[in-house]
Amino acid sequence: TEIDFGPGCINNDVSCSCLDFWINFTGLLGLIALMVLMVGSLNHIRRNHYKVFYVAHIIAAPLFIIASVLHYNRAIMYMCPSLLYYASQTVPVYVESWFSRRQSKGSRILSVSKIPCPSHQRPNGNVLSIEFEASQDTMKKFQPGSYCTLQIPSLSLVAHPFTVNIVPGHSNRFRILMRQIGPFTTQLVELLECKGQPEANQYIQDEKKECNAESQYNSTISLPTMHINVYGTSQQMAQLYHHDSALIVAGGIGITPYLSMLTEIASSSRASSTLKSVVLHWICRDAALIRYVHEQYFAAILEKSNGSDQGGGVSIRIVTHFTGSHDNAYCYNDGLETVSYKLNTCDGTPVKSSAYSVSNTRSLVTFATIFCFGTAAAMCCYTYLQSVEVVSTRILGLLAICIISIVISTISFMVSSRCQTEKVKYLPLSTNDDERYGSTSLSQKSQEGDYTNTTSGYEFNFKGRPSKDTLFSSLQGCENESIGLFLCGPPLMVKQLRAFLSMIKCKDIDVYEEIFEV
């Protein structure tokens, strides 16, 4: 007799179904995928091997969901709420981003500068400043705390998020400040250096120049195509105005979330009903970055806040704590000048804000439609089409959720694009430096003390890292006030400041923190 090597039942007296042949395999596959997700999420892998972390989640996460649905008959019903919430929040944004990239040749980049910020850990460290044009509608919708995603197809297919800030003195520009720390930003800096003229890097070998010398060297480059999408939120300003006093502590590049916030407060003529004072402590070791931020933002903020009709009655005080080399503390120029690249062309289109960046009607309708139709489709598939014995039918509910999310997101984008009765208006480029807010250069170190008061409300500390008493000194006498503590910096800094909260005696204190790892 011919031997049958096909699948069979262990017990011939019991009939076997498709489920019996696949249940153990799908369970094992789901378990392996879950273990890959857990190992790939370890801090060491996530920080030092980001590509492994990213690829592991892209592959293992869908595999775990599919294996779980095939393994257990009711798994789709338990996963349905979470899957629909995720799909309704992300798929519309992905669809909008995909159509935007197809319809444009990239975003219009207006200026690129490299701010040398070397350290012992990163001798060739830099901070990049990228300015791009935005549409008038995007500028009107902008709120401090907004962020953008930057995708450069020639470097990476992944869109990287960065804080976006306005450019004082320009009504149609946004700026990204990013530190060279990971593979993406490092490749971007290397790409700029390769495209620039060879003489652009000679400044590294020059002797140290005197203070107040010119800090820009122009080199002509051709930028790669960049796709930028802006996403906004009004939550940050609402949190700030909810308190009587606000204390902001930022470390290094962590100053970026608060630049537009302080600019908004200083430029506002609306009186605040609660907020009376804002104190910023910025702890930074990079002299070139301090000088750049002061000239581009702090000078304009202090000038506006000192005006009689600006600031809405809110007092703004800025304290910078320099933690770098003491020899260059007062000079702000250690021979490594900021490089402003000269662009060959300004191709591309002005950046538009995402329609799904805030809780507007379009976002709410799209979210509710995907959630309702997805739930109904999953229920119908589970009740009428799914079979306990046939494993393959269990995937129908998952497919229905994916198809409905993509279809509704596409319809939402197309309908909103066709219903636009008013053309998008773009403001003319503003290139006149006189249109900027007045900027004052930082003065040299005072011979009498450790602080330099260049303008009322600004202090520069040369003693290095501040003590807890220095940071919280502005909260003395605030026992009956509501305090908002805004933190952005490395985990250790945020952890230490949280530990000091017990020393503060006030009516109530709320902590808003953003953590970045270096």
Coordinates of C-alpha atoms in Angstrom, one line a residue:
T1 CA 0.0 0.0 0.0
E2 CA 1.1 3.6 -0.7
I3 CA 2.1 5.5 2.4
D4 CA 0.2 8.8 3.1
F5 CA 2.6 11.5 4.4
G6 CA -0.2 14.1 4.7
P7 CA -1.4 15.5 8.0
G8 CA -3.5 13.2 10.0
C9 CA -5.1 12.8 13.4
I10 CA -3.4 11.2 16.3
N11 CA -6.5 9.4 17.3
N12 CA -8.3 7.9 14.3
D13 CA -11.5 7.7 16.2
V14 CA -11.7 11.5 16.4
S15 CA -12.2 13.7 13.3
C16 CA -9.6 16.4 12.8
S17 CA -10.2 19.9 11.5
C18 CA -8.0 22.6 10.1
L19 CA -7.8 24.2 13.5
D20 CA -6.2 21.1 15.0
F21 CA -3.4 21.3 12.5
W22 CA -2.6 25.0 12.9
I23 CA -3.5 25.9 16.5
N24 CA -0.1 25.0 18.0
F25 CA 1.9 26.5 15.1
T26 CA 0.0 29.9 15.2
G27 CA 0.4 30.0 19.0
L28 CA 4.1 29.3 18.8
L29 CA 4.5 31.9 16.1
G30 CA 2.7 34.6 18.1
L31 CA 4.8 33.8 21.2
I32 CA 8.0 34.1 19.2
A33 CA 6.9 37.4 17.7
L34 CA 6.0 38.7 21.2
M35 CA 9.4 37.8 22.5
V36 CA 11.1 39.6 19.6
L37 CA 9.1 42.7 20.4
M38 CA 10.1 42.5 24.1
V39 CA 13.8 42.0 23.4
G40 CA 13.8 44.7 20.6
S41 CA 12.3 47.2 23.0
L42 CA 15.1 47.0 25.5
N43 CA 16.7 50.3 26.2
H44 CA 20.2 49.2 25.0
I45 CA 18.9 48.0 21.6
R46 CA 16.5 50.9 21.2
R47 CA 19.3 53.5 21.8
N48 CA 22.3 51.8 20.2
H49 CA 20.7 49.7 17.5
Y50 CA 17.7 51.7 16.4
K51 CA 17.5 49.9 13.0
V52 CA 17.2 46.6 14.8
F53 CA 14.5 48.0 17.0
Y54 CA 12.6 49.5 14.1
V55 CA 12.8 46.5 11.8
A56 CA 11.8 44.1 14.6
H57 CA 8.7 46.1 15.4
I58 CA 7.7 46.5 11.7
I59 CA 7.9 42.7 11.2
A60 CA 7.1 41.3 14.6
A61 CA 4.1 43.5 15.5
P62 CA 1.9 42.6 12.5
L63 CA 3.0 39.0 12.8
F64 CA 1.9 38.8 16.4
I65 CA -1.5 40.3 15.6
I66 CA -2.1 37.9 12.7
A67 CA -0.9 34.9 14.7
S68 CA -3.1 35.8 17.6
V69 CA -6.1 36.2 15.5
L70 CA -5.5 32.9 13.8
H71 CA -4.8 31.1 17.0
Y72 CA -7.9 32.2 19.0
N73 CA -11.3 32.6 17.5
R74 CA -12.4 35.6 19.6
A75 CA -9.0 37.4 19.5
I76 CA -10.3 39.8 16.9
M77 CA -13.1 41.0 19.2
Y78 CA -10.7 41.7 22.0
M79 CA -8.2 43.5 19.8
C80 CA -10.8 45.4 17.8
P81 CA -11.0 48.5 20.0
S82 CA -7.2 49.0 20.2
L83 CA -6.7 48.2 16.5
L84 CA -9.4 50.7 15.4
Y85 CA -8.1 53.4 17.7
Y86 CA -4.6 53.0 16.3
A87 CA -5.9 52.8 12.7
S88 CA -8.1 55.9 13.0
Q89 CA -5.3 57.9 14.5
T90 CA -2.4 56.9 12.2
V91 CA -3.8 55.8 8.8
P92 CA -5.3 59.2 7.9
V93 CA -2.0 60.9 8.6
Y94 CA -0.1 58.3 6.6
V95 CA -2.5 58.7 3.6
E96 CA -2.3 62.4 3.7
S97 CA 1.5 62.3 3.9
W98 CA 1.6 59.9 1.0
F99 CA -0.5 62.0 -1.2
S100 CA 1.4 65.1 -0.3
R101 CA 4.7 63.6 -1.3
R102 CA 3.2 62.5 -4.6
Q103 CA 1.8 65.9 -5.4
S104 CA 4.9 68.0 -4.6
K105 CA 8.6 68.0 -5.3
G106 CA 9.5 68.5 -1.7
S107 CA 9.4 71.3 0.8
R108 CA 10.9 74.7 0.0
I109 CA 14.1 75.1 2.1
L110 CA 15.2 78.7 2.6
S111 CA 18.3 78.4 4.8
V112 CA 20.6 75.8 6.3
S113 CA 23.2 76.5 9.0
K114 CA 25.6 74.3 10.9
I115 CA 26.4 75.3 14.5
P116 CA 29.6 73.5 15.7
C117 CA 29.0 72.1 19.2
P118 CA 31.9 69.7 19.9
S119 CA 32.2 67.8 23.1
H120 CA 34.4 65.1 24.6
Q121 CA 32.0 62.4 23.6
R122 CA 31.4 63.9 20.2
P123 CA 34.4 66.0 19.0
N124 CA 32.6 66.6 15.6
G125 CA 29.2 67.4 17.1
N126 CA 27.0 70.0 15.4
V127 CA 23.5 71.5 15.6
L128 CA 21.7 72.0 12.3
S129 CA 19.4 74.9 11.7
I130 CA 16.9 74.4 8.8
E131 CA 14.5 77.2 7.8
F132 CA 11.7 76.4 5.4
E133 CA 8.8 78.3 4.0
A134 CA 5.2 77.8 5.2
S135 CA 1.9 78.8 3.8
Q136 CA -0.2 81.6 5.3
D137 CA -2.8 79.1 6.5
T138 CA -0.1 77.1 8.3
M139 CA 1.3 80.2 10.0
K140 CA -2.1 81.1 11.2
K141 CA -2.7 77.7 12.7
F142 CA 0.7 77.4 14.3
Q143 CA 0.8 77.0 18.1
P144 CA 3.9 76.8 20.3
G145 CA 4.6 73.1 21.0
S146 CA 4.0 72.1 17.3
Y147 CA 6.3 69.6 15.7
C148 CA 7.1 68.4 12.3
T149 CA 8.3 65.2 10.5
L150 CA 11.3 65.4 8.2
Q151 CA 11.8 62.8 5.6
I152 CA 14.8 62.7 3.2
P153 CA 14.3 59.8 0.7
S154 CA 18.0 59.8 -0.2
L155 CA 18.9 59.1 3.4
S156 CA 16.0 57.3 5.0
L157 CA 12.4 56.3 4.2
V158 CA 11.5 57.0 7.9
A159 CA 10.0 60.4 8.8
H160 CA 11.8 61.8 11.8
P161 CA 10.0 64.1 14.3
F162 CA 11.5 67.4 15.4
T163 CA 10.3 70.5 17.3
V164 CA 9.4 73.3 14.9
N165 CA 9.7 77.0 15.9
I166 CA 8.8 80.3 14.2
V167 CA 11.6 82.6 12.9
P168 CA 11.3 86.0 14.6
G169 CA 11.0 88.8 12.1
H170 CA 9.7 86.5 9.3
S171 CA 6.0 85.9 8.7
N172 CA 6.4 82.9 6.5
R173 CA 9.2 80.8 8.0
F174 CA 9.7 77.9 10.4
R175 CA 12.9 76.7 11.8
I176 CA 14.1 73.2 13.0
L177 CA 17.0 73.0 15.4
M178 CA 18.4 69.4 15.5
R179 CA 21.5 68.1 17.3
Q180 CA 23.8 65.7 15.4
I181 CA 23.5 62.6 17.5
G182 CA 22.0 59.7 15.6
P183 CA 22.5 58.0 12.2
F184 CA 20.0 60.2 10.4
T185 CA 21.3 63.6 11.6
T186 CA 24.9 62.4 11.2
Q187 CA 24.3 61.4 7.6
L188 CA 22.6 64.7 6.9
V189 CA 25.6 66.7 8.2
E190 CA 28.0 64.5 6.2
L191 CA 25.8 65.0 3.1
L192 CA 25.9 68.8 3.5
E193 CA 29.7 68.7 3.9
C194 CA 30.1 66.5 0.8
K195 CA 27.9 68.8 -1.3
G196 CA 29.6 72.0 0.0
Q197 CA 32.8 73.4 -1.4
P198 CA 36.0 72.0 0.0
E199 CA 36.9 75.4 1.5
A200 CA 33.8 75.3 3.7
N201 CA 35.6 73.1 6.2
Q202 CA 38.8 75.1 6.4
Y203 CA 37.5 77.0 9.4
I204 CA 38.1 74.0 11.6
Q205 CA 41.8 74.4 11.1
D206 CA 42.0 78.1 11.4
E207 CA 43.4 79.7 14.5
K208 CA 41.0 81.0 17.1
K209 CA 39.6 84.4 16.1
E210 CA 38.8 87.3 18.3
C211 CA 35.5 87.8 19.9
N212 CA 32.7 89.5 17.9
A213 CA 34.4 88.4 14.6
E214 CA 32.2 87.3 11.7
S215 CA 30.9 83.8 12.4
Q216 CA 29.5 82.9 9.0
Y217 CA 31.1 81.2 6.0
N218 CA 29.1 80.7 2.9
S219 CA 29.3 77.7 0.6
T220 CA 27.0 76.8 -2.2
I221 CA 25.2 73.5 -2.0
S222 CA 22.3 71.6 -3.6
L223 CA 20.0 70.2 -1.1
P224 CA 18.4 66.7 -1.4
T225 CA 14.6 66.5 -1.6
M226 CA 13.0 67.1 1.9
H227 CA 9.4 66.4 2.8
I228 CA 8.2 68.2 5.8
N229 CA 4.7 67.9 7.5
V230 CA 3.8 70.2 10.4
Y231 CA 1.5 69.0 13.2
G232 CA 0.3 71.4 15.8
T233 CA -1.2 71.4 19.3
S234 CA -2.5 74.2 21.5
Q235 CA -2.1 72.2 24.7
Q236 CA 1.3 73.8 25.7
M237 CA 0.0 77.4 25.9
A238 CA -3.2 76.2 27.7
Q239 CA -1.0 74.5 30.3
L240 CA 1.1 77.6 30.7
Y241 CA -1.7 80.1 31.2
H242 CA -3.4 77.8 33.7
H243 CA -0.8 78.7 36.4
D244 CA 0.1 81.8 38.3
S245 CA 3.9 81.3 37.7
A246 CA 5.9 79.1 35.5
L247 CA 9.4 77.7 35.9
I248 CA 11.1 76.2 32.8
V249 CA 14.3 74.2 33.1
A250 CA 15.8 73.1 29.8
G251 CA 19.0 71.2 29.1
G252 CA 21.0 71.7 25.9
I253 CA 18.9 71.2 22.8
G254 CA 15.9 70.8 25.1
I255 CA 15.5 74.6 24.8
T256 CA 13.7 74.1 21.4
P257 CA 10.1 73.4 22.8
Y258 CA 10.1 76.7 24.7
L259 CA 11.4 79.2 22.1
S260 CA 8.1 79.8 20.4
M261 CA 6.3 79.7 23.7
L262 CA 8.4 82.5 25.1
T263 CA 8.1 84.4 21.8
E264 CA 4.3 84.1 21.9
I265 CA 4.1 85.4 25.5
A266 CA 6.4 88.3 24.7
S267 CA 4.6 89.3 21.5
S268 CA 1.1 88.9 23.0
S269 CA -0.8 92.1 23.9
R270 CA -3.6 90.0 25.6
A271 CA -3.5 90.3 29.4
S272 CA -3.3 87.0 31.2
S273 CA -5.9 86.4 33.9
T274 CA -3.6 84.1 35.9
L275 CA -0.1 83.9 34.6
K276 CA 2.2 86.6 36.1
S277 CA 5.8 85.5 35.6
V278 CA 7.9 83.0 33.6
V279 CA 11.4 82.1 34.6
L280 CA 13.6 80.0 32.2
H281 CA 16.8 78.3 33.3
W282 CA 18.8 77.0 30.3
I283 CA 21.7 74.7 31.1
C284 CA 24.0 74.4 28.1
R285 CA 27.7 73.6 27.4
D286 CA 27.8 74.8 23.8
A287 CA 28.9 78.4 23.5
A288 CA 28.1 78.6 19.8
L289 CA 24.5 77.4 20.4
I290 CA 24.0 79.8 23.2
R291 CA 25.1 82.7 21.0
Y292 CA 22.9 81.6 18.1
V293 CA 19.7 81.1 20.3
H294 CA 20.3 84.5 22.0
E295 CA 20.7 86.4 18.8
Q296 CA 17.8 84.6 17.0
Y297 CA 15.3 84.4 19.9
F298 CA 16.3 85.7 23.3
A299 CA 17.1 89.2 22.1
A300 CA 13.7 89.5 20.4
I301 CA 11.9 88.0 23.4
L302 CA 13.5 90.4 25.8
E303 CA 13.0 93.4 23.5
K304 CA 9.3 92.7 23.2
S305 CA 8.7 91.8 26.8
N306 CA 10.3 95.1 27.9
G307 CA 7.9 97.0 25.7
S308 CA 5.1 98.8 27.5
D309 CA 2.3 97.3 25.4
Q310 CA 3.6 93.7 25.0
G311 CA 3.8 90.6 27.1
G312 CA 0.3 90.9 28.4
G313 CA 1.6 91.9 31.9
V314 CA 3.7 88.7 32.1
S315 CA 7.3 89.1 33.5
I316 CA 9.9 87.0 31.6
R317 CA 13.3 86.2 33.1
I318 CA 15.9 84.1 31.3
V319 CA 19.0 82.6 33.0
T320 CA 21.6 80.8 30.9
H321 CA 24.0 78.4 32.8
F322 CA 27.1 77.8 30.8
T323 CA 28.7 74.4 31.6
G324 CA 31.4 74.3 28.9
S325 CA 35.0 75.3 28.9
H326 CA 35.6 78.2 31.3
D327 CA 38.3 79.7 29.0
N328 CA 35.7 80.3 26.3
A329 CA 32.8 81.2 28.6
Y330 CA 32.7 84.9 27.9
C331 CA 34.0 84.9 24.4
Y332 CA 31.3 82.9 22.6
N333 CA 33.7 82.3 19.8
D334 CA 36.2 79.5 20.1
G335 CA 37.3 79.4 16.5
L336 CA 34.4 77.2 15.3
E337 CA 32.1 79.5 13.6
T338 CA 28.6 78.9 12.4
V339 CA 28.5 77.9 8.7
S340 CA 25.6 79.2 6.7
Y341 CA 25.2 77.2 3.5
K342 CA 24.3 79.1 0.3
L343 CA 21.6 77.2 -1.6
N344 CA 21.7 76.9 -5.3
T345 CA 17.9 76.9 -5.7
C346 CA 14.8 77.2 -3.6
D347 CA 12.7 74.5 -5.3
G348 CA 9.7 72.9 -3.7
T349 CA 6.5 74.1 -2.3
P350 CA 5.6 75.9 1.0
V351 CA 4.8 73.5 3.9
K352 CA 1.2 73.0 4.8
S353 CA 0.0 72.0 8.2
S354 CA -1.6 68.6 8.6
A355 CA -5.4 68.6 8.7
Y356 CA -5.2 65.9 11.4
S357 CA -2.8 67.8 13.7
V358 CA -5.5 69.2 16.0
S359 CA -9.0 68.1 17.2
N360 CA -10.9 69.7 14.4
T361 CA -14.1 68.6 12.7
R362 CA -12.3 66.8 10.0
S363 CA -10.3 64.7 12.4
L364 CA -13.3 63.9 14.5
V365 CA -15.5 62.9 11.6
T366 CA -12.7 60.7 10.1
F367 CA -11.9 59.1 13.5
A368 CA -15.6 58.4 14.2
T369 CA -16.3 57.0 10.7
I370 CA -13.4 54.6 10.8
F371 CA -14.2 53.5 14.3
C372 CA -17.9 52.9 13.6
F373 CA -17.6 51.2 10.2
G374 CA -14.6 49.2 11.4
T375 CA -16.5 47.9 14.4
A376 CA -19.5 47.0 12.3
A377 CA -17.3 45.2 9.8
A378 CA -15.4 43.2 12.4
M379 CA -18.7 42.2 14.1
C380 CA -20.2 41.0 10.8
C381 CA -17.2 39.0 9.9
Y382 CA -17.1 37.4 13.3
T383 CA -20.8 36.6 13.3
Y384 CA -21.5 35.6 9.7
L385 CA -18.3 34.7 7.9
Q386 CA -15.9 33.5 10.6
S387 CA -15.8 29.7 11.2
V388 CA -14.4 27.9 14.2
E389 CA -13.0 25.0 12.2
V390 CA -11.6 27.0 9.2
V391 CA -8.7 29.0 10.5
S392 CA -8.3 31.2 7.3
T393 CA -11.7 32.8 7.9
R394 CA -10.5 34.5 11.1
I395 CA -8.3 36.9 9.1
L396 CA -11.4 38.5 7.4
G397 CA -12.1 40.8 10.3
L398 CA -8.5 42.1 10.4
L399 CA -8.6 42.6 6.6
A400 CA -11.9 44.5 6.9
I401 CA -10.4 46.9 9.4
C402 CA -7.4 47.6 7.3
I403 CA -9.4 48.2 4.1
I404 CA -12.0 50.4 5.7
S405 CA -9.3 52.5 7.4
I406 CA -7.4 53.1 4.1
V407 CA -10.6 53.7 2.0
I408 CA -12.2 56.2 4.5
S409 CA -8.9 58.0 4.9
T410 CA -8.5 58.4 1.2
I411 CA -12.0 59.6 0.8
S412 CA -11.5 62.1 3.6
F413 CA -8.4 63.5 2.0
M414 CA -9.9 63.7 -1.5
V415 CA -13.2 65.3 -0.3
S416 CA -11.4 68.0 1.8
S417 CA -9.0 68.8 -1.2
R418 CA -11.9 69.2 -3.6
C419 CA -14.0 71.3 -1.1
Q420 CA -11.4 73.9 -0.7
T421 CA -13.0 77.0 -2.2
E422 CA -10.2 79.3 -1.3
K423 CA -6.8 78.9 -2.8
V424 CA -3.8 78.5 -0.5
K425 CA -2.1 81.9 -0.1
Y426 CA 1.7 82.0 0.1
L427 CA 3.4 85.0 1.5
P428 CA 6.3 86.6 -0.4
L429 CA 9.8 85.6 0.8
S430 CA 11.1 87.9 3.5
T431 CA 14.9 88.3 3.1
N432 CA 15.5 91.7 4.5
D433 CA 17.5 91.4 7.7
D434 CA 16.0 94.7 8.9
E435 CA 12.7 93.0 9.3
R436 CA 14.0 90.8 12.1
Y437 CA 13.5 91.8 15.7
G438 CA 16.3 93.8 17.1
S439 CA 19.1 91.5 18.3
T440 CA 21.8 92.4 20.8
S441 CA 25.1 90.5 21.1
L442 CA 26.0 89.1 24.4
S443 CA 28.6 91.2 26.3
Q444 CA 31.8 89.9 27.7
K445 CA 32.1 88.5 31.2
S446 CA 31.7 91.1 33.9
Q447 CA 34.8 91.8 36.0
E448 CA 32.8 92.4 39.2
G449 CA 30.7 89.2 39.3
D450 CA 29.6 86.0 37.8
Y451 CA 26.5 87.3 36.0
T452 CA 26.3 89.5 32.9
N453 CA 23.1 91.6 32.7
T454 CA 23.0 92.4 28.9
T455 CA 19.3 93.3 29.1
S456 CA 16.7 93.6 31.8
G457 CA 15.4 90.1 32.5
Y458 CA 18.5 88.2 31.2
E459 CA 21.3 86.7 33.2
F460 CA 24.3 84.6 32.2
N461 CA 25.9 82.3 34.8
F462 CA 29.5 81.1 34.4
K463 CA 29.6 78.9 37.4
G464 CA 28.4 75.8 35.6
R465 CA 25.5 73.6 36.6
P466 CA 23.2 75.5 39.0
S467 CA 22.2 74.2 42.4
K468 CA 18.6 73.3 43.3
D469 CA 18.4 76.5 45.4
T470 CA 19.3 78.6 42.3
L471 CA 16.8 76.8 40.1
F472 CA 13.9 77.1 42.6
S473 CA 14.8 80.6 44.0
S474 CA 12.2 82.2 41.8
L475 CA 9.4 80.2 43.6
Q476 CA 10.1 81.7 47.0
G477 CA 7.0 83.5 48.3
C478 CA 4.7 81.5 46.0
E479 CA 3.0 79.5 48.8
N480 CA -0.4 80.6 47.7
E481 CA 0.1 80.4 43.9
S482 CA -0.3 77.7 41.3
I483 CA 3.1 76.7 39.8
G484 CA 3.8 75.1 36.5
L485 CA 7.1 73.3 36.2
F486 CA 8.2 72.6 32.6
L487 CA 11.1 70.3 32.1
C488 CA 13.0 69.1 29.0
G489 CA 16.3 67.4 29.2
P490 CA 18.1 64.1 29.8
P491 CA 16.4 61.6 32.1
L492 CA 18.9 62.1 35.0
M493 CA 18.2 65.9 35.0
V494 CA 14.5 65.4 35.0
K495 CA 14.7 62.7 37.7
Q496 CA 16.8 64.9 40.0
L497 CA 14.5 67.9 39.6
R498 CA 11.5 65.8 40.4
A499 CA 13.2 64.6 43.6
F500 CA 13.5 68.3 44.7
L501 CA 9.8 69.0 44.4
S502 CA 9.2 68.2 48.0
M503 CA 11.2 71.3 49.0
I504 CA 8.8 73.6 47.2
K505 CA 6.0 74.9 49.3
C506 CA 3.1 76.2 47.2
K507 CA -0.6 75.7 46.8
D508 CA -0.2 73.2 44.0
I509 CA 2.4 72.4 41.4
D510 CA 2.0 70.6 38.1
V511 CA 4.9 69.0 36.2
Y512 CA 5.1 68.9 32.4
E513 CA 8.2 67.0 31.2
E514 CA 9.8 66.0 28.0
I515 CA 12.7 63.6 28.1
F516 CA 15.4 63.0 25.5
E517 CA 18.3 60.6 25.8
V518 CA 21.8 61.4 24.6

